[in-house]
Coordinates of C-alpha atoms and ligand atoms in Angstrom, one line a residue:
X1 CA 26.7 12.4 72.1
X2 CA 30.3 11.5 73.0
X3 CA 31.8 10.2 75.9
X4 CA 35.5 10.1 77.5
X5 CA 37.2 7.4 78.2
X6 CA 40.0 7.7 80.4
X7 CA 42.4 4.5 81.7
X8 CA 44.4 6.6 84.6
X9 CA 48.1 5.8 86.0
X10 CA 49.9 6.5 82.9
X11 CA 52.3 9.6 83.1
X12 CA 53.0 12.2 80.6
X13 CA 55.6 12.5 78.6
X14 CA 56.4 15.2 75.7
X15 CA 55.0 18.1 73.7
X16 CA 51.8 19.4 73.2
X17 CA 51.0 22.6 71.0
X18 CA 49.0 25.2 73.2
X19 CA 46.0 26.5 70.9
X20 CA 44.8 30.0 70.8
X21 CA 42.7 31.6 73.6
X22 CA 39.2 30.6 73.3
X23 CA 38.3 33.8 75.6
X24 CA 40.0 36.3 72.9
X25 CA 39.2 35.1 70.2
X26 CA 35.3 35.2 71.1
X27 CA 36.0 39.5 71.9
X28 CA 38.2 39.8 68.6
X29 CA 35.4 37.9 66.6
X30 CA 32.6 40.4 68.0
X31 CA 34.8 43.2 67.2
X32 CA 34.9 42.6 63.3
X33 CA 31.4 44.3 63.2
X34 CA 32.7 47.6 64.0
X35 CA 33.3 48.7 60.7
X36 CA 33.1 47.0 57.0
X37 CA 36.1 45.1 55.4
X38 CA 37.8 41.9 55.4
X39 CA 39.3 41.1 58.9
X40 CA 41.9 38.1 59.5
X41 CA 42.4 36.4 62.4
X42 CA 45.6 34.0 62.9
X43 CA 45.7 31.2 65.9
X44 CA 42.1 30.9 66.0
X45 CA 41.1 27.6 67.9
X46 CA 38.3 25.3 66.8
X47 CA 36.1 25.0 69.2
X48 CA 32.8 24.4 69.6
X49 CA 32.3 28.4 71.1
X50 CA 33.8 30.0 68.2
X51 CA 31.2 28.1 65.3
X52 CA 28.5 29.3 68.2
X53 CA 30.0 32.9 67.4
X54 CA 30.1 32.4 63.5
X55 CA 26.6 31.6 63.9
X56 CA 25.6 34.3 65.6
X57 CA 27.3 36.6 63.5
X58 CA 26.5 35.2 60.0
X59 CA 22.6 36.2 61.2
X60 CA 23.8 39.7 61.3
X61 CA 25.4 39.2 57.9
X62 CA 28.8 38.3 58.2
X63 CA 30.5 36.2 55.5
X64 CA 33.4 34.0 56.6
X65 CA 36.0 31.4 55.4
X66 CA 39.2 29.7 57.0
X67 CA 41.9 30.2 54.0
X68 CA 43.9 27.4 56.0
X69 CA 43.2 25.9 59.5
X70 CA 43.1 28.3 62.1
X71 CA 43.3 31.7 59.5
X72 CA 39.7 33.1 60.0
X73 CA 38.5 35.7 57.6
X74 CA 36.0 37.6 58.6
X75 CA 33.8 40.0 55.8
X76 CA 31.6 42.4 58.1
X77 CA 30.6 45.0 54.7
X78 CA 26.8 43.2 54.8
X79 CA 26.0 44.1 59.0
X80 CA 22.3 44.8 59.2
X81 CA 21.1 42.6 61.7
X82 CA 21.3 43.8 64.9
X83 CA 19.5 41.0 67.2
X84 CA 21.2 38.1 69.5
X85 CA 18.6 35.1 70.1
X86 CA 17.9 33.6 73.2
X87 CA 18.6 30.2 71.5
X88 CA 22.0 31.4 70.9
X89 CA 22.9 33.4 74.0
X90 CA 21.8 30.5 76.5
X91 CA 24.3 28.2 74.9
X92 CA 27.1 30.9 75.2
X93 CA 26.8 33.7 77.6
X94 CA 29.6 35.7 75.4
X95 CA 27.5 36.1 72.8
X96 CA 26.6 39.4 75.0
X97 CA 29.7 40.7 73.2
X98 CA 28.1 41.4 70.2
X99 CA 25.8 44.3 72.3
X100 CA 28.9 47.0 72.0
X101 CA 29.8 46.5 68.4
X102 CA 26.3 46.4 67.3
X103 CA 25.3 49.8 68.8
X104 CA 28.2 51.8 67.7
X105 CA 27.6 50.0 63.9
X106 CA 23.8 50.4 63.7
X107 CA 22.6 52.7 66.3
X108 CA 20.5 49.3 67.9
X109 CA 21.5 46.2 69.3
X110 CA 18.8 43.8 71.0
X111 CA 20.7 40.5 73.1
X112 CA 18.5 38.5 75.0
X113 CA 19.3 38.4 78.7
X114 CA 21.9 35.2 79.7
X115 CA 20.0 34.2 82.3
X116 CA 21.3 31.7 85.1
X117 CA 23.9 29.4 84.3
X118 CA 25.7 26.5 86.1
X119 CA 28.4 28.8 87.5
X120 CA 25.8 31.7 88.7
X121 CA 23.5 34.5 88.0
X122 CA 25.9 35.8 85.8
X123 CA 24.2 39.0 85.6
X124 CA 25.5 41.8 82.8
X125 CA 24.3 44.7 84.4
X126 CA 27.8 46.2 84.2
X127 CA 27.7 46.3 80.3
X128 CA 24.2 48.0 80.6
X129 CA 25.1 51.1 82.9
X130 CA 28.3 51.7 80.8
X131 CA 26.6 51.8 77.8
X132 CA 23.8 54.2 79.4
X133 CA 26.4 56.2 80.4
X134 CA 27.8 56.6 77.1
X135 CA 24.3 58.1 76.1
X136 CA 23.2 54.7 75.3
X137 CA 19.1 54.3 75.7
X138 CA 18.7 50.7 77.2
X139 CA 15.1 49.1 77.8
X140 CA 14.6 45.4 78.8
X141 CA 11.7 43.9 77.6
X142 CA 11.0 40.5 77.2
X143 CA 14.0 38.9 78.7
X144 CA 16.2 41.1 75.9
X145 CA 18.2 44.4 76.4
X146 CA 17.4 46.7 73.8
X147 CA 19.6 49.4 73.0
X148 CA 19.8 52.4 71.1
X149 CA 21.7 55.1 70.4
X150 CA 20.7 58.3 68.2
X151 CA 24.4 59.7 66.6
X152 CA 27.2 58.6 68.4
X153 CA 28.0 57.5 72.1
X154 CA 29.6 60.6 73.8
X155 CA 32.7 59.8 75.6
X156 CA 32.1 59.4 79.7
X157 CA 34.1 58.1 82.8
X158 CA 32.8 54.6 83.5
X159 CA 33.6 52.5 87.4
X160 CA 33.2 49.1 87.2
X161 CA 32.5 48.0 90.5
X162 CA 34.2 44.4 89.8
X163 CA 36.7 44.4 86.7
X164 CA 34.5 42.2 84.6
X165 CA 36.5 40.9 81.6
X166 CA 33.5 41.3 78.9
X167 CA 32.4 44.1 80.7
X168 CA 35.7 45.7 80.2
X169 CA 35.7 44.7 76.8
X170 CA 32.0 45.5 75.4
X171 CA 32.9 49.0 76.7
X172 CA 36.3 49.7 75.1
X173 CA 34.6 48.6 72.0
X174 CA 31.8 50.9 72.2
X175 CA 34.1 53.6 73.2
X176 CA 36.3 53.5 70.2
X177 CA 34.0 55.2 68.5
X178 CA 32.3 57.5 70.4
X179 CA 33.0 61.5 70.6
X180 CA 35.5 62.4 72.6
X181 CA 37.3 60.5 76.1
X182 CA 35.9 57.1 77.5
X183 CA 37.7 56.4 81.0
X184 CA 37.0 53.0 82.1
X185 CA 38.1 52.7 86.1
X186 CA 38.5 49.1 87.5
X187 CA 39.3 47.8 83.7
X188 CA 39.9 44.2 83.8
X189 CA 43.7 43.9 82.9
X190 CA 43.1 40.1 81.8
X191 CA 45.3 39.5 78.6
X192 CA 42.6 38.5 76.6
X193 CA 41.3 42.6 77.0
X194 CA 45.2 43.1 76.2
X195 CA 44.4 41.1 72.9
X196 CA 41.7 42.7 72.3
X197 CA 43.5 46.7 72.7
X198 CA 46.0 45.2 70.1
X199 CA 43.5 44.7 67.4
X200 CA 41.3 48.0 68.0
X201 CA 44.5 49.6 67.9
X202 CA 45.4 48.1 64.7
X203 CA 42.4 48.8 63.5
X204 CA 42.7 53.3 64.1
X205 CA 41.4 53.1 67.9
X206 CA 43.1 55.2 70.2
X207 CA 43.2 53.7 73.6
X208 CA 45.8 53.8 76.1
X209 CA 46.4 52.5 79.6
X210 CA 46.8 48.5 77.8
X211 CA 47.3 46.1 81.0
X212 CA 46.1 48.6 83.8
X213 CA 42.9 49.1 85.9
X214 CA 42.3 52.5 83.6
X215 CA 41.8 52.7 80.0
X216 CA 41.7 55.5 78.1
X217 CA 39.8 56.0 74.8
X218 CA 39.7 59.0 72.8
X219 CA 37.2 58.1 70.5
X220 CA 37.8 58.0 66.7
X221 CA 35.6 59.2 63.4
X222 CA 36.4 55.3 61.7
X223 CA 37.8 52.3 61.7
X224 CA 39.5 49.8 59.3
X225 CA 40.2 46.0 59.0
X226 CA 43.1 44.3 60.0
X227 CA 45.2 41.3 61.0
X228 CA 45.3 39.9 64.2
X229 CA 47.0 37.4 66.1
X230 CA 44.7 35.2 68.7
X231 CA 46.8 35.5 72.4
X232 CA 47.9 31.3 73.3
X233 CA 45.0 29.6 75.5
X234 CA 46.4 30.1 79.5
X235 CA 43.8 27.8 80.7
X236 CA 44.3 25.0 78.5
X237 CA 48.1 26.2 79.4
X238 CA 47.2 25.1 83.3
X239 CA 45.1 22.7 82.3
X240 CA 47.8 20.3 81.2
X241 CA 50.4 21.3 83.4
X242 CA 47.6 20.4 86.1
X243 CA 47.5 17.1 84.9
X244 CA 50.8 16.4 84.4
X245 CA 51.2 17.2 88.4
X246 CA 48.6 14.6 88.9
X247 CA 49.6 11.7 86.5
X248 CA 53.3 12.7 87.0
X249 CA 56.1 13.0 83.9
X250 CA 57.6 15.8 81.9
X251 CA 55.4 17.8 79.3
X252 CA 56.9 20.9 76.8
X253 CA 53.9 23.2 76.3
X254 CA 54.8 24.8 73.3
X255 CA 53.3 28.3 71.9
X256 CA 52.4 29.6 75.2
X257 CA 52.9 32.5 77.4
X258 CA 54.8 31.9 80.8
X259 CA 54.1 35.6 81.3
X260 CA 50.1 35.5 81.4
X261 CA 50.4 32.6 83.9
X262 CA 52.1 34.7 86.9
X263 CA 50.3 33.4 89.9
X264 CA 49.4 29.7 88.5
X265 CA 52.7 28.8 87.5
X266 CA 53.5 30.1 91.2
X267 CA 51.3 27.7 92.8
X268 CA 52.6 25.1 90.8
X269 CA 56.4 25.6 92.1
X270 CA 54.7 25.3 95.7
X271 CA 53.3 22.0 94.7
X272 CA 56.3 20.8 94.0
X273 CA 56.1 20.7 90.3
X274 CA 59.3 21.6 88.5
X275 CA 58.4 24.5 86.1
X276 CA 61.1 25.5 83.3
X277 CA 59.6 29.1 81.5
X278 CA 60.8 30.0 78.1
X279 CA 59.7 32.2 75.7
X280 CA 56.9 30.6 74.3
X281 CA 57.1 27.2 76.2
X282 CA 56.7 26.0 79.4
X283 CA 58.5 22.9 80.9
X284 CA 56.3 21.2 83.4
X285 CA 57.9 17.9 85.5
X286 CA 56.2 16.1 88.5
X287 CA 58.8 13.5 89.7
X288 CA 57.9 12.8 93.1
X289 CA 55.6 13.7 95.8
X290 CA 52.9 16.9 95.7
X291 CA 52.3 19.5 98.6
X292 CA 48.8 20.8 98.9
X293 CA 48.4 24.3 98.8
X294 CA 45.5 27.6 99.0
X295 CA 44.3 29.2 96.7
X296 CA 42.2 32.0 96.2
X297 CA 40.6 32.9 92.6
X298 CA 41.4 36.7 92.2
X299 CA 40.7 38.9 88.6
X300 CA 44.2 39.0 86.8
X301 CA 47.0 38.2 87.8
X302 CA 45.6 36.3 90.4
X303 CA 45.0 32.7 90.2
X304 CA 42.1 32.5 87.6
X305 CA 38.7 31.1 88.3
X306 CA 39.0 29.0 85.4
X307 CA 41.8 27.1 86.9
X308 CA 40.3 26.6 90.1
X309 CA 38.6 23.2 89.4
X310 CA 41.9 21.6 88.1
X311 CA 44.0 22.7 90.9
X312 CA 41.0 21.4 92.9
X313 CA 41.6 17.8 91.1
X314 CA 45.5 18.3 92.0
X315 CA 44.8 19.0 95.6
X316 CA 42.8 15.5 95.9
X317 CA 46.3 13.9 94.9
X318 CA 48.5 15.4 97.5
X319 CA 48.1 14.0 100.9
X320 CA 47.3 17.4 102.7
X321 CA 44.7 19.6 103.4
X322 CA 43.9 22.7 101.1
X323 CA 41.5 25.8 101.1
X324 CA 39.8 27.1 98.1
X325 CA 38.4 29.7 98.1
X326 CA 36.1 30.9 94.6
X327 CA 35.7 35.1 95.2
X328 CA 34.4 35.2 91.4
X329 CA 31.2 33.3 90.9
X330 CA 29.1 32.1 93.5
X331 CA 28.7 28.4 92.3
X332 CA 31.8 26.9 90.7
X333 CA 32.2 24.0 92.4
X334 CA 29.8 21.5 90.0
X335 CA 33.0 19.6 90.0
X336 CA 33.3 18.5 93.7
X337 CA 30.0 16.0 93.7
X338 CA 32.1 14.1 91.1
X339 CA 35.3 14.1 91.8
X340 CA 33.8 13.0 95.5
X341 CA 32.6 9.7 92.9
X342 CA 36.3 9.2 92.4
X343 CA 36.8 9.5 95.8
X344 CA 37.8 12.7 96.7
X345 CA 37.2 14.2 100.3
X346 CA 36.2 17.6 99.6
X347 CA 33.9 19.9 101.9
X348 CA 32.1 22.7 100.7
X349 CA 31.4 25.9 102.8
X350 CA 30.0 29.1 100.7
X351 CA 32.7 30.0 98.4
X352 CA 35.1 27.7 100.4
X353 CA 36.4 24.0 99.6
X354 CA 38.2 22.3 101.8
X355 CA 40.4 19.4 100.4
X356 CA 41.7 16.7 102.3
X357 CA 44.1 14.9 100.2
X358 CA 43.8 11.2 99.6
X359 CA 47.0 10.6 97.8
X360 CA 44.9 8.5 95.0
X361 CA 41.7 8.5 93.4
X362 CA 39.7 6.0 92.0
X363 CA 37.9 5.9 88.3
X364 CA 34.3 6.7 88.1
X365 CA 31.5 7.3 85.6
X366 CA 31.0 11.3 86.2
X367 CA 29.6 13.7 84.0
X368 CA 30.8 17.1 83.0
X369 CA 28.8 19.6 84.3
X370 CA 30.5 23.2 82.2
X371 CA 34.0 23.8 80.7
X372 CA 36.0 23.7 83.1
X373 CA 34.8 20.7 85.9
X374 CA 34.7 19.0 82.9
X375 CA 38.7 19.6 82.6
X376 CA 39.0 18.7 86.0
X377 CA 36.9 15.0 85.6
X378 CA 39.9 14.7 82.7
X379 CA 43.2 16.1 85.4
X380 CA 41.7 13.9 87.8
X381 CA 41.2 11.1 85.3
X382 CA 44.4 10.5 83.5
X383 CA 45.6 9.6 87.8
X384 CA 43.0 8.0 88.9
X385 CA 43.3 3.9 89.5
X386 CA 41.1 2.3 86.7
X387 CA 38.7 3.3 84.3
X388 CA 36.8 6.8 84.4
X389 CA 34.2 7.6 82.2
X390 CA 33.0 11.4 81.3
X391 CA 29.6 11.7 79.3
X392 CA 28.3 15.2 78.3
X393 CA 31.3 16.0 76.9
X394 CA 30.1 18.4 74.8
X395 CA 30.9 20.7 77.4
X396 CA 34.6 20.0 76.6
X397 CA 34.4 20.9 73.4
X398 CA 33.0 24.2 73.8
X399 CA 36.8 25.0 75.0
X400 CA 38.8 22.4 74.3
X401 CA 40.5 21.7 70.6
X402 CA 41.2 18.0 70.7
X403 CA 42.2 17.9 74.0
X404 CA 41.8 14.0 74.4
X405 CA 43.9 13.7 71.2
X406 CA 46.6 15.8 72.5
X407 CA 47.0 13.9 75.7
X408 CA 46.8 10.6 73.8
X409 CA 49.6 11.6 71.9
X410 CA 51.9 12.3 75.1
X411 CA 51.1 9.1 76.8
X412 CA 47.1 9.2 78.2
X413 CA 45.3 6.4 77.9
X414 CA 42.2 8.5 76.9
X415 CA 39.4 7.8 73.9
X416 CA 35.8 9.0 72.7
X417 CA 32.9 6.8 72.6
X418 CA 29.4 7.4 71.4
X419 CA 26.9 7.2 74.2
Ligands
UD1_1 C1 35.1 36.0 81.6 C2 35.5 34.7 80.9 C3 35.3 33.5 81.8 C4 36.0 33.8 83.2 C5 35.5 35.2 83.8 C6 36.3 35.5 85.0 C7 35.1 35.2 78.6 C8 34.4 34.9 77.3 N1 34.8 34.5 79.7 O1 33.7 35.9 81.8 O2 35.9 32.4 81.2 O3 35.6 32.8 84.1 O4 35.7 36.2 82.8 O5 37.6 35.6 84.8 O6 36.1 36.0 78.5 N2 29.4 40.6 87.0 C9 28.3 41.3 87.4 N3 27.7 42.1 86.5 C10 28.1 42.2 85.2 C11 29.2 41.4 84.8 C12 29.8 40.6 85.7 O7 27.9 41.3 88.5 O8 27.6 43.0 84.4 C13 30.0 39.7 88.0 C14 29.9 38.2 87.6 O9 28.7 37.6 88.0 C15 31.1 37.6 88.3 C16 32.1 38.7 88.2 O10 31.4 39.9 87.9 O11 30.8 37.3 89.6 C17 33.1 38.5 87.0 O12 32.5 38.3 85.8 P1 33.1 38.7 84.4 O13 34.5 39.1 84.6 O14 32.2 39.6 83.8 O15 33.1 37.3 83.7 P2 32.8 37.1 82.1 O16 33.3 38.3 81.4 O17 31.4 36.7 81.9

């Protein structure tokens, strides 16, 4: 097992290329078993998630091959299995996006339960009642949801109480092809569901409503394969612009969208970070001092959860006192206990963390905990005085392509060693 190394205090200076978006590429991979064909996906990030998807989907009977780095082909003419293990499902709880595809292609779909994971229960009970109300028969048994359907799913008007993002996107995938109108109230309007619209589109779905709370599907007799472009990864986006507010110096974050970063890039300007949005690229600057400031993790466009432990690492380098408040999973703060090792004054309260700036922090041996604390060890790292070293790192990888070789190559003093 690797480990980071991290030798903190040097700032960051010039481009890094923004990879695709590990959260729609997982949706667009699960949606290549709707129908047979030969589907291409461009901007696909390697990561360790997306070969935990391949995997899963080869033992339903895919066949795939990268024609160059990134290009994924996908060959879904051979889908007969219809079962996600537990083994494979405990490692990634998106796996659960396979339950949609699988019932509309096969009439069954069997995906073990998630269970518990560091950030919470986690629970997917939304996916279940949509698909029940689509006529789907759902049974659990044995820690698995088995679904069937007899026909096709008939076309209902589905609430979400919370806009859950695979929620959203299990059921617009099921709906495609189900008789007749699908209305799904309280859609997440995340981009990645945006990303994922595109493609079903492309591919003969009919949906409309694309970036609101209500989506509309008039179901269709078919599908085909397509070509689809992967959205650019916002939190790896924030990620780096988070750490170039805490090491300081000037980063181009090329290949991005400005636009799917509304209320982070915000925060950013009241931090005192000098923001430049382009097209696709984003200038981000720290020259002198940052201001602390609250946040409040909202569903799209409000700030995202999965920025909230990096802007947590930034609030320990201002000298002010911030409120974070986490409305979206009960338990994401894994990442306060260690960046406390580096010596951060953090105070936990419920869903609220209260930061009281220190100005510095010190390196320390922590340990990633899940994705994204582990991105906040590295934000909080690449500024701390001294030596910090990150095991489990694995955790990383999962959403991460080469992240410590991108900030090595803008300035980080930051290596792998084995354990
Ligand atoms: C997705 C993202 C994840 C991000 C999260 C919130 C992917 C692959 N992952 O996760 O990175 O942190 O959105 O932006 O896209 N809930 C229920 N019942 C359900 C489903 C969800 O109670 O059936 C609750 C969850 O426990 C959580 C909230 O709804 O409190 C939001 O979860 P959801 O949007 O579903 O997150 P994911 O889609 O799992």
């Amino acid at each position: 097992m690797d480990k980071i190394i991290i030798e903190g205090g040097h700032p960051l200076h010039g481009e890094i290329n923004v990879s695709g978006a590990k959260n729609a590429a997982l949706p667009l991979i699960a949606a290549t078993l709707l129908c047979p064909g030969e589907h291409t996906l461009y901007n696909v990030p390697d990561l360790r998630d997306i070969r935990t998807m391949l995997v899963l989907l080869e033992t339903l009977g895919i066949t795939y091959h990268y024609p160059e780095p990134h290009t994924l082909v996908i060959n879904s003419d051979n889908v007969e299995g219809f079962e996600a293990s537990y083994d494979l499902v405990k490692t990634m709880r998106a796996s659960v996006l396979v339950l949609g595809p699988l019932l509309v292609r096969l009439g069954r779909a069997r995906v073990s339960l998630p269970g518990g994971c560091a950030i919470g229960a986690r629970p997917i009970n939304f996916h279940m009642q949509g698909l029940q109300k689509l006529g789907a028969k759902i049974e659990l048994e044995s820690g698995y949801v088995d679904a069937f359907v007899k026909g096709r799913l008939q076309g209902d008007t589905i609430y979400f109480d919370f806009p859950s993002v695979t929620g959203t996107e299990n059921m617009l995938m099921a709906a495609t092809l189900a008789q007749g109108k699908t209305i799904i109230k309280n859609a997440a309007k995340e981009p990645e569901v945006g990303n994922l619209i595109d493609m079903l589109v492309a591919m003969g779905a009919k949906i409309e409503g694309r970036g609101t709370d209500v989506l509309v599907v008039e179901g269709v007799d078919g599908l085909r394969a397509t070509a689809t472009t992967i959205i650019a990864d916002r939190i790896e986006t924030g990620t780096y612009i988070a750490a170039v507010g805490t090491a300081g110096g000037e980063l181009t974050l090329r290949n991005c969208n400005p636009a799917h970063l509304p209320s982070f890039l915000e925060k950013m300007r009241a931090v005192g970070i000098y923001i430049e949005e382009k097209e696709s690229s984003i200038i981000a600057a720290r020259s002198g001092p940052i201001k602390s400031v609250d946040v409040k993790t909202m569903p799209y466009p409000g700030f995202p959860t999965d920025l909230q432990a990096q802007i947590m690492a930034l609030m320990t380098c201002t000298t002010g006192l911030s409120v974070i408040d986490e409305t979206i999973f009960e338990n994401r703060f894994m990442h306060v206990a260690e960046l406390r090792r580096m010596g951060a004054d953090i105070r936990v309260d419920g869903g609220r963390a209260i930061v009281s700036g220190t100005g510095t922090l010190t390196g320390a041996q922590v340990m990633a905990t899940d994705l994204r604390a582990s991105a906040s060890l590295v934000v909080a790292g690449v500024a701390a005085q001294g030596v910090t070293t990150i095991s489990r790192v694995y955790h990383l990888d999962r959403g991460y392509e080469r992240l410590d070789e991108k900030l090595r190559r803008v300035g980080a003093k930051i290596w792998r060693e084995k354990e």
